[in-house]
mmCIF file of C-alpha atoms in Angstrom:
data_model
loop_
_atom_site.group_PDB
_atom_site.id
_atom_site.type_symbol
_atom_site.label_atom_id
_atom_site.label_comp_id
_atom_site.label_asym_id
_atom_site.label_seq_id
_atom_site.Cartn_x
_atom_site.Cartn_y
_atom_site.Cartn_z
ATOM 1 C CA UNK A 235 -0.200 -14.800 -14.254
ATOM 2 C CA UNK A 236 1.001 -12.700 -11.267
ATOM 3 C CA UNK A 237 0.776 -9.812 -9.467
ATOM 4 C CA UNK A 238 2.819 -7.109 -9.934
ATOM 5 C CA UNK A 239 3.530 -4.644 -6.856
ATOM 6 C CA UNK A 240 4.882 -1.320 -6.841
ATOM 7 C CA UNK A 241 5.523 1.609 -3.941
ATOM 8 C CA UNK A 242 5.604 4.923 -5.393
ATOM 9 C CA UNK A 243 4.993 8.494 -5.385
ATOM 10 C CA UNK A 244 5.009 11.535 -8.281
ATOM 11 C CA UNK A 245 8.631 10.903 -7.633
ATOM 12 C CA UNK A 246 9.724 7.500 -7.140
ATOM 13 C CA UNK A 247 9.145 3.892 -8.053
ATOM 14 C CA UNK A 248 10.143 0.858 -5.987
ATOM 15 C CA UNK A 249 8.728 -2.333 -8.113
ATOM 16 C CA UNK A 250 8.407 -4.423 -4.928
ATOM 17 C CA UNK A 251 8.343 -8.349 -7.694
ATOM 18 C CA UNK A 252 10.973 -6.911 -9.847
ATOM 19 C CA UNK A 253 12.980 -9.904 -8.818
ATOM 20 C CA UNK A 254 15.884 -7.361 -9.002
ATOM 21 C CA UNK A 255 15.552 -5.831 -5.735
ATOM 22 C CA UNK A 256 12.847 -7.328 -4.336
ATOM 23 C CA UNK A 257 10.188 -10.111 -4.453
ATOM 24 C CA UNK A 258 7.220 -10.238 -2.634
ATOM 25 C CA UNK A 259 7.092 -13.965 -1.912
ATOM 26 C CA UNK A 260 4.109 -16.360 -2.694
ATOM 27 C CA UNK A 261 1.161 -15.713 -0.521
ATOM 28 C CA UNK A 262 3.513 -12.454 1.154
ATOM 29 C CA UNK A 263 0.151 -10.208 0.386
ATOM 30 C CA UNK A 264 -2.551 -9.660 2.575
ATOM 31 C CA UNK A 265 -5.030 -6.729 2.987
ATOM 32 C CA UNK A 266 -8.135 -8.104 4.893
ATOM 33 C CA UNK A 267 -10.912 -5.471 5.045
ATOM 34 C CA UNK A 268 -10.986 -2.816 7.640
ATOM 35 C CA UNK A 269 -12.890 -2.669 10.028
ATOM 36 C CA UNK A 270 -16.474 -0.805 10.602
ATOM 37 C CA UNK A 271 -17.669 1.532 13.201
ATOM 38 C CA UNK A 272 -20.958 2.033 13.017
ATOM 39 C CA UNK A 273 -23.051 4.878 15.572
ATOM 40 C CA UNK A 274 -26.605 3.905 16.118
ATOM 41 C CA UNK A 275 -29.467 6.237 17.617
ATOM 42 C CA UNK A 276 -33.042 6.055 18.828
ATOM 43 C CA UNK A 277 -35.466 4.625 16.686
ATOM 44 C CA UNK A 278 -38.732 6.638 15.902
ATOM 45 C CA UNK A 279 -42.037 6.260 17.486
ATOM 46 C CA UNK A 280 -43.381 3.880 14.441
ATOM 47 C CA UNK A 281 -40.110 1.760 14.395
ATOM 48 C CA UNK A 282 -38.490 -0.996 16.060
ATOM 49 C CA UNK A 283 -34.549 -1.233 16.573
ATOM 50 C CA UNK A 284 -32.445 1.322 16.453
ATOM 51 C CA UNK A 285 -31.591 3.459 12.916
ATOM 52 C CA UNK A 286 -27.776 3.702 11.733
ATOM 53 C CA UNK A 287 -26.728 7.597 11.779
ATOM 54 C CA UNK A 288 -23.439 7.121 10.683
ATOM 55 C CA UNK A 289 -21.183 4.645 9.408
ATOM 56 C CA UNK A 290 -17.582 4.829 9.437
ATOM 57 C CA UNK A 291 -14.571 2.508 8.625
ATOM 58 C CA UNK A 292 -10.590 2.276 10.489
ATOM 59 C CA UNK A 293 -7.542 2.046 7.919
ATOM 60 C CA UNK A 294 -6.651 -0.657 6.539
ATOM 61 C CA UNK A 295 -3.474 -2.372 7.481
ATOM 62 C CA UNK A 296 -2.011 -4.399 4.386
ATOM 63 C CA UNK A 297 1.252 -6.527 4.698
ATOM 64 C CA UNK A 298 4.017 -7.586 2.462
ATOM 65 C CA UNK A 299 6.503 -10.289 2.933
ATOM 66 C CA UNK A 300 9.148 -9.237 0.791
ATOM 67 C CA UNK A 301 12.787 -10.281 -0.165
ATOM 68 C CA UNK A 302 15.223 -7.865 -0.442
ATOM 69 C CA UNK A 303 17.836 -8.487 -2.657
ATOM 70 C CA UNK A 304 21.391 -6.425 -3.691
ATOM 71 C CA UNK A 305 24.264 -7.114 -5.617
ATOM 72 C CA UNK A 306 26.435 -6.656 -2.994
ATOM 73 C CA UNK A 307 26.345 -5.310 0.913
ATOM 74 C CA UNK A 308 25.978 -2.053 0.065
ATOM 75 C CA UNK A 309 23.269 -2.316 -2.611
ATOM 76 C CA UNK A 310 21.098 -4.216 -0.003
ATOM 77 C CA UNK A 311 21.530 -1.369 2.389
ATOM 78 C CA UNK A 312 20.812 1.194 -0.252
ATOM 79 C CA UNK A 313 17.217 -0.723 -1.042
ATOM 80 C CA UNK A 314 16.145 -0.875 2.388
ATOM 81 C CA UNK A 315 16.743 2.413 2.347
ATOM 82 C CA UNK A 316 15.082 3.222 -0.091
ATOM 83 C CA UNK A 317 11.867 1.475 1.541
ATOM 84 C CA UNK A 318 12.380 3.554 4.625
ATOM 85 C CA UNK A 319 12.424 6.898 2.417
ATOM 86 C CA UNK A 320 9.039 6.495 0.800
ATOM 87 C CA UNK A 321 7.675 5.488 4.242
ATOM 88 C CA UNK A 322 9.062 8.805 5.647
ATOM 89 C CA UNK A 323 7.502 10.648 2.594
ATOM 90 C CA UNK A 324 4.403 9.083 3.260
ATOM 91 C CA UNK A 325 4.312 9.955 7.223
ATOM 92 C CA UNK A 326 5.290 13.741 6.216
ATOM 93 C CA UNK A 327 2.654 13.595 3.242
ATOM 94 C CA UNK A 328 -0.116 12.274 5.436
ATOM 95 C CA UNK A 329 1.062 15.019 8.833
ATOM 96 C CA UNK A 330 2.298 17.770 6.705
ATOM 97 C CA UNK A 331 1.238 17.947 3.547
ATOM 98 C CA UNK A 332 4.299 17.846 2.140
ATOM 99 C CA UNK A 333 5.852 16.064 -0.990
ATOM 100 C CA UNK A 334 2.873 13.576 -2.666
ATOM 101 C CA UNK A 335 0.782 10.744 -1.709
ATOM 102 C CA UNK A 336 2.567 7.170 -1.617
ATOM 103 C CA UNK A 337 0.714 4.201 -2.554
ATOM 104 C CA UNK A 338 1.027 1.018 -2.812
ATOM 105 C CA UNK A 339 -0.337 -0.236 -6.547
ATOM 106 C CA UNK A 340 -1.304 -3.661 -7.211
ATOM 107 C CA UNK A 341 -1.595 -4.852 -10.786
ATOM 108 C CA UNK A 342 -2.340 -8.142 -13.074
ATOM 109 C CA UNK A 343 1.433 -8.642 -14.692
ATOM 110 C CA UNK A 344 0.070 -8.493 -18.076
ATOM 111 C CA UNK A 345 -3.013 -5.937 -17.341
ATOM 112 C CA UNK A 346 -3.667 -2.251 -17.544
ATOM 113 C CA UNK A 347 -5.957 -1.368 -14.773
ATOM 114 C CA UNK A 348 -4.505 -1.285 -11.012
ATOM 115 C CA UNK A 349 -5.823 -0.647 -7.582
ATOM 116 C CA UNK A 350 -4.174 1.785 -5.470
ATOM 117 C CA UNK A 351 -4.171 1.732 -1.834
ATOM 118 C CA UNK A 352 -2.972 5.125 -0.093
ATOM 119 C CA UNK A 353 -0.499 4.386 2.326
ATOM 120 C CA UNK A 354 -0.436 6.914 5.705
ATOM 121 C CA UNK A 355 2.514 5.656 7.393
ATOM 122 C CA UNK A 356 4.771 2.303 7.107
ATOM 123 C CA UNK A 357 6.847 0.014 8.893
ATOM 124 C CA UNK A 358 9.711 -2.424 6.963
ATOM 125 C CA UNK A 359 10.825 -4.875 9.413
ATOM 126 C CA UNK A 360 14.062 -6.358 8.723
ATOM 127 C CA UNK A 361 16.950 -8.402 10.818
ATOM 128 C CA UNK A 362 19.384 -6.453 12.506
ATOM 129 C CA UNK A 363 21.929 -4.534 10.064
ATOM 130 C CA UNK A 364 24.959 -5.491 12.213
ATOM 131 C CA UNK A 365 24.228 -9.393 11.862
ATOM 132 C CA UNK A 366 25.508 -11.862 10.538
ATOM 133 C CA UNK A 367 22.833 -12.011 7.378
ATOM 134 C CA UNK A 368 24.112 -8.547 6.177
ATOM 135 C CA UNK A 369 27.429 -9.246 6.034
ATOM 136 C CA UNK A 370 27.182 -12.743 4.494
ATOM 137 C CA UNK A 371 24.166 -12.312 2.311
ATOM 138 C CA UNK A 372 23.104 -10.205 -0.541
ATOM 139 C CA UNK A 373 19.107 -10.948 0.686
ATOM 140 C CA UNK A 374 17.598 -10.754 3.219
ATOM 141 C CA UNK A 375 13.318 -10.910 4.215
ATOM 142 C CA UNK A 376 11.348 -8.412 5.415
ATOM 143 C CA UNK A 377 7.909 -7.392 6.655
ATOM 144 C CA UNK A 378 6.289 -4.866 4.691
ATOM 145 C CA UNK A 379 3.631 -3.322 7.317
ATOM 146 C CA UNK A 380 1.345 -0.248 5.818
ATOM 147 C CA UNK A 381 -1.302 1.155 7.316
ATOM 148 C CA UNK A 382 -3.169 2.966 4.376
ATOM 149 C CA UNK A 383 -6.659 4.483 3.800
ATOM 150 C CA UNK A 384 -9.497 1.898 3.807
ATOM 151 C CA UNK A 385 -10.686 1.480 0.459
ATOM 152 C CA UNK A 386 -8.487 0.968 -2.722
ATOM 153 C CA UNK A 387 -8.071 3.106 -5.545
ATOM 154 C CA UNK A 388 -9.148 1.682 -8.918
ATOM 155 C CA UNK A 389 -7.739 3.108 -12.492
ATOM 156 C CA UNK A 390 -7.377 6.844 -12.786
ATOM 157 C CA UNK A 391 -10.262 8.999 -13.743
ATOM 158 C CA UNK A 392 -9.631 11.569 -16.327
ATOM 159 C CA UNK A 393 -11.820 14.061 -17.992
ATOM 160 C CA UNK A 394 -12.239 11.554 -20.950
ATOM 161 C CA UNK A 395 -13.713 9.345 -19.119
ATOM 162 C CA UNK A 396 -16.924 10.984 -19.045
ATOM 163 C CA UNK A 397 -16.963 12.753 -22.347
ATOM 164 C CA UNK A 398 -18.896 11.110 -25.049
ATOM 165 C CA UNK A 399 -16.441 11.923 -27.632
ATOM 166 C CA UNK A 400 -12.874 13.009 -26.532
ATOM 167 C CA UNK A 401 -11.432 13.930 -30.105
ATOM 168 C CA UNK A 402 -14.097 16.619 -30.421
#
């Protein structure tokens, strides 16, 4: 079994292990937890040590090694680009409000459920487009660097989810 990864929004799909366009290689995944702030106050006359008053966690940054691959020069251009347009939609999304949240969805190959993580902005770090590798190779790799919300998204909720019987 494998993971399957995918970078999308209501309006587009990249499948990042199509092994079409890109492959995210073997151990190319990593999304550590993020890390907690915590605020501590005064403790009360009765206690010892201080008492948490509020507990709060930084986004998450999750990487991707990926391969991007094209059937020709201008194909790999056009999916790098394509990278670089969700991660603009997903800047303008998380400023602006504008367009619809991006995430990156992670998912068993064969399974139905997924976790989503909400990606804020993005980075793809590839070689130079002038070199060499562009103009003698259809792949290329690439550093997939996201900084998204810090906890992942499970399967969707929907309204019949928490009705006892949905056909009634």
């Amino acid at each position: 079994m494998a993971w399957t990864f995918s970078m999308l929004n209501d309006d587009t799909t990249l499948a990042l292990n199509d092994m079409a366009n890109y492959a995210v290689k073997l151990d190319g995944f990593s999304a550590p937890s993020p890390p907690r702030l915590a605020s501590w106050g005064g403790a009360t006359l009765f206690r010892h040590g201080e008492d948490l008053i509020e507990r709060v966690f930084r986004n998450r940054t999750v990487t991707l090694d990926v391969w991007i691959i094209g059937t020709s020069q201008d194909n790999l251009i056009a999916n790098i680009n394509a990278i670089h347009q969700l991660l603009d939609l997903a800047a303008d999304f998380s400023k602006y409000g504008l367009h619809s949240q991006v995430k990156l969805r992670r998912q068993w190959d064969s399974g139905t459920n997924q976790v989503d993580f909400h990606v804020i902005a993005g980075v793809l770090d590839v070689p130079d487009e002038t070199s060499v590798i562009h103009s003698k190779n259809s792949r290329v790799s690439g550093r997939l660097t996201l900084v998204c919300k810090p906890f992942a998204y499970g399967a969707q909720e929907t309204a019949s989810n928490h009705i006892k019987d949905p056909m009634i």
